[in-house]
Short mmCIF file of N, CA and C in Angstrom, two decimals:
data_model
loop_
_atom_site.label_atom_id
_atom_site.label_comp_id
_atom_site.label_asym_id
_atom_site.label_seq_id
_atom_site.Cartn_x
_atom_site.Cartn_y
_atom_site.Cartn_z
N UNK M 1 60.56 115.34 128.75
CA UNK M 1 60.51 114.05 128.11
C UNK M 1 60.27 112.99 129.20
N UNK M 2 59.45 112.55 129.00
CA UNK M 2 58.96 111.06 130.01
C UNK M 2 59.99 110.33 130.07
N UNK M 3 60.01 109.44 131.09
CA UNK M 3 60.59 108.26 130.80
C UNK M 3 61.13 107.25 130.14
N UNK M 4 59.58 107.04 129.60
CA UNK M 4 59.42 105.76 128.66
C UNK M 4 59.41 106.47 126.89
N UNK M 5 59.46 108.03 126.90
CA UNK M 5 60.44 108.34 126.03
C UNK M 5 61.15 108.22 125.81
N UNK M 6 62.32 108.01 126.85
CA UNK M 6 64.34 108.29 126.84
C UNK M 6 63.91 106.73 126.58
N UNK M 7 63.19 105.66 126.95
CA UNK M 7 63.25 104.44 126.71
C UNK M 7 63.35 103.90 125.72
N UNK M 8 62.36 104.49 124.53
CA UNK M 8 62.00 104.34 123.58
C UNK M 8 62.56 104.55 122.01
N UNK M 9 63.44 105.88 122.84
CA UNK M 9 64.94 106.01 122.08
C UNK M 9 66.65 105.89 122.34
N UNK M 10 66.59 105.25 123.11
CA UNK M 10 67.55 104.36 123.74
C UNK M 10 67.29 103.19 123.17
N UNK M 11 66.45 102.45 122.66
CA UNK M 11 65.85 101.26 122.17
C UNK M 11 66.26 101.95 120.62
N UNK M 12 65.98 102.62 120.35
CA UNK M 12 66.13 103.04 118.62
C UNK M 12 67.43 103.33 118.44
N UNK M 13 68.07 104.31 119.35
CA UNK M 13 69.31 103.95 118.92
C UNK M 13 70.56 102.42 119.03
N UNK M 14 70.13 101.76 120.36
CA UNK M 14 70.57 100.59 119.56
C UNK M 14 70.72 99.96 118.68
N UNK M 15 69.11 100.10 117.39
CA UNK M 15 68.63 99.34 117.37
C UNK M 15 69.67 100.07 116.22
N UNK M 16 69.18 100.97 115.76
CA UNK M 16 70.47 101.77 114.52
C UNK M 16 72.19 101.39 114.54
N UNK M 17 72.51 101.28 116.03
CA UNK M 17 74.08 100.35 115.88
C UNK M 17 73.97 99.07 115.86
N UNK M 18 73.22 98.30 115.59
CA UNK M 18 73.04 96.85 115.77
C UNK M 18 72.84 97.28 114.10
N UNK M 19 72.14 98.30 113.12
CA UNK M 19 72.08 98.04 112.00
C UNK M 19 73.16 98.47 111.19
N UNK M 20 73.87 99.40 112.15
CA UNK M 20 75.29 99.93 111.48
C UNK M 20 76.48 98.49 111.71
N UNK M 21 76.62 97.96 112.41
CA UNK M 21 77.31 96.44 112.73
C UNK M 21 77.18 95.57 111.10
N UNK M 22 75.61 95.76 111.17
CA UNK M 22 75.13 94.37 109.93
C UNK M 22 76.08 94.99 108.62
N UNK M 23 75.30 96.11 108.21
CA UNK M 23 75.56 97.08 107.51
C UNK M 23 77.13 96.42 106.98
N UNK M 24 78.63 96.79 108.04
CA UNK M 24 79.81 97.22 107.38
C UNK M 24 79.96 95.28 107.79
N UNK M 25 79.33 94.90 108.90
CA UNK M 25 80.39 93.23 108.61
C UNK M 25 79.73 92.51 107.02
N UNK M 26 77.95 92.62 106.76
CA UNK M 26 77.78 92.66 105.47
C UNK M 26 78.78 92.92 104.00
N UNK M 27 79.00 93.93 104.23
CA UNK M 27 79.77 94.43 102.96
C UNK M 27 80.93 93.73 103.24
N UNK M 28 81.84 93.53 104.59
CA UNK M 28 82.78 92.70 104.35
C UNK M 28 82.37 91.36 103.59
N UNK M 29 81.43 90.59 104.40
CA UNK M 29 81.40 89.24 103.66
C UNK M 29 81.09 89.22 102.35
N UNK M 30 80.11 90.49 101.63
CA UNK M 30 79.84 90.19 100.49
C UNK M 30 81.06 90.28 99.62
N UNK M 31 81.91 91.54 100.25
CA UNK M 31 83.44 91.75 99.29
C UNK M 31 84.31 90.56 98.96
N UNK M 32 84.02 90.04 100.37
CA UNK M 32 85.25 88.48 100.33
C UNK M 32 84.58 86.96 99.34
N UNK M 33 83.38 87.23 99.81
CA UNK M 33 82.24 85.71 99.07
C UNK M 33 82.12 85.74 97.53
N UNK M 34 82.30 87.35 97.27
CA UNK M 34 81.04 87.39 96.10
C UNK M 34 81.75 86.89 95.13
N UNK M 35 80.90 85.85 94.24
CA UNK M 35 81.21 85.54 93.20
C UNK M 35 82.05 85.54 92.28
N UNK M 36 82.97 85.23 91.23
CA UNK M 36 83.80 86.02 90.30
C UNK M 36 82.64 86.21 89.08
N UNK M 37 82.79 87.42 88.43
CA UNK M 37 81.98 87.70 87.41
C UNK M 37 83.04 88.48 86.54
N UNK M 38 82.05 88.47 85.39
CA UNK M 38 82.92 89.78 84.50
C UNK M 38 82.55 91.16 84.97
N UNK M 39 81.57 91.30 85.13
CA UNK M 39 81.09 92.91 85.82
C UNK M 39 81.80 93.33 86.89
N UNK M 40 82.88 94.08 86.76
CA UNK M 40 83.57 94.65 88.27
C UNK M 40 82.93 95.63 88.87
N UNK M 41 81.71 96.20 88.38
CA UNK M 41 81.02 97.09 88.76
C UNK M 41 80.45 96.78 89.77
N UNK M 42 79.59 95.85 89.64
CA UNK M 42 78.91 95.39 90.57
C UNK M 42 79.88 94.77 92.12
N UNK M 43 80.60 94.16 91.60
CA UNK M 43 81.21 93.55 92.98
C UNK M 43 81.94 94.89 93.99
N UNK M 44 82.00 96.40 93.37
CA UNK M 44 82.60 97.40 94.17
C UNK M 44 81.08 97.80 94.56
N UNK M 45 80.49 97.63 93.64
CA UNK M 45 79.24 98.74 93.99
C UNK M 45 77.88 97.76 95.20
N UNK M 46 78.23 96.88 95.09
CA UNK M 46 77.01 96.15 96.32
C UNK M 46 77.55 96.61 97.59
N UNK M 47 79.36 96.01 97.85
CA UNK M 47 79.78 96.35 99.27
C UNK M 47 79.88 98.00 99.69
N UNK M 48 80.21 98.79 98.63
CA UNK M 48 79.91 100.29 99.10
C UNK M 48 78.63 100.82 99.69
N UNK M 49 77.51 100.15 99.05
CA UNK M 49 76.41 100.31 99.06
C UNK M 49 75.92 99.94 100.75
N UNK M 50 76.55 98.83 100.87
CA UNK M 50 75.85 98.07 102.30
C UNK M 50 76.72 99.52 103.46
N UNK M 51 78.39 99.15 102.91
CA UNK M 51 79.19 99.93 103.74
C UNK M 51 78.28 101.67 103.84
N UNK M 52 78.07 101.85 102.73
CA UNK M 52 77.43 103.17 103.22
C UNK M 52 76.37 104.03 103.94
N UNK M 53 75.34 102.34 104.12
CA UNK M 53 73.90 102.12 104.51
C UNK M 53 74.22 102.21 106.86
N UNK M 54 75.58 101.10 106.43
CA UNK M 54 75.95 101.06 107.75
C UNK M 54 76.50 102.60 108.60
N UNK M 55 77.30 103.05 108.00
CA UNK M 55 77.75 103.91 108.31
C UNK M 55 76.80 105.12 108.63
N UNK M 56 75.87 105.40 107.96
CA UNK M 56 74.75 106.33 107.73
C UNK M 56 73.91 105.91 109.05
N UNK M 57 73.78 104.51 109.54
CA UNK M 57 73.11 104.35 110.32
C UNK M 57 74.26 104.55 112.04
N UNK M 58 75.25 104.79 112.02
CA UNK M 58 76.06 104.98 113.08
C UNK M 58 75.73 106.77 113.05
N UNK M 59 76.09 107.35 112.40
CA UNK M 59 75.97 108.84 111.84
C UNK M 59 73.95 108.85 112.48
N UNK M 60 73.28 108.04 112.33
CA UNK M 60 72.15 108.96 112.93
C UNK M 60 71.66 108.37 114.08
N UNK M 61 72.69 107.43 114.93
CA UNK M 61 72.31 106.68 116.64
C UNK M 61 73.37 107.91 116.99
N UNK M 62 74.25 108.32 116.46
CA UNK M 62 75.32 109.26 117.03
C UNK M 62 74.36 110.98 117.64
N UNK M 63 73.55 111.14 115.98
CA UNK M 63 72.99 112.27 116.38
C UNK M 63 71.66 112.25 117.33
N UNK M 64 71.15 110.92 117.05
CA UNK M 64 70.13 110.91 118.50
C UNK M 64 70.20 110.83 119.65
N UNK M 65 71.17 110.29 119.65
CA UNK M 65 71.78 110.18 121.41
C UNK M 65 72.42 111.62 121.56
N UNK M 66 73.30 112.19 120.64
CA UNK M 66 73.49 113.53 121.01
C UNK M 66 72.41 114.50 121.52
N UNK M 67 71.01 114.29 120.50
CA UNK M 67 69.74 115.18 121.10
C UNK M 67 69.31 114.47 122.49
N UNK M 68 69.36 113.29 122.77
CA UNK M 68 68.99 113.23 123.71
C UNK M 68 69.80 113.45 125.00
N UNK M 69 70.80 113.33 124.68
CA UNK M 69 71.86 114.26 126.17
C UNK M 69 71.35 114.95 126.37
N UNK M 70 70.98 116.10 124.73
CA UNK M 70 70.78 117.88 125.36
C UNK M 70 69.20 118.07 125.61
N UNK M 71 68.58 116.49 125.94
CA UNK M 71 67.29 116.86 127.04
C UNK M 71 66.30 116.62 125.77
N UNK M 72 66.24 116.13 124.31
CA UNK M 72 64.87 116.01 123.95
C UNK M 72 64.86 117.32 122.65
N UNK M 73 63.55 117.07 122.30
CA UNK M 73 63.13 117.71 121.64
C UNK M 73 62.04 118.92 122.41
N UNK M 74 62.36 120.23 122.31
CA UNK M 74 61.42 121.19 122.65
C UNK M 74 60.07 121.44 122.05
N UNK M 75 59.08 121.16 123.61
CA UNK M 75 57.79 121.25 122.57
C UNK M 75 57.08 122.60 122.64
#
């Protein structure tokens, strides 16, 4: 793996915890802001949604940086 490979995903996985960050502080603010409505559905189901988007994105900077410890992808 080149260089400006390990660069390139070192850059992506940031870029995936910078989206796992948005992701769960998101769902906080929307849980605390959102609106009062009659639909309780919705007000559980937007912040799970963000919370789960975030999390998913920690779960795959976790597994890329893991492949890239163990040296890359074999070509």
């Amino acid at each position: 793996m080149t260089p400006q490979d390990v660069k390139n995903k070192q850059c992506i996985i940031f870029l995936l915890i910078a989206l796992g960050f948005v992701g769960l502080i998101g769902a906080h603010e929307v849980a605390v802001n959102w609106p009062s409505v009659e639909d309780d559905t919705t007000i559980i189901t937007v912040p799970f949604i963000l919370a789960a988007a975030g999390t998913l994105c920690f779960v795959a900077a976790g597994l890329l940086a893991r492949k890239l410890m163990k040296g890359g992808v074999s070509r």
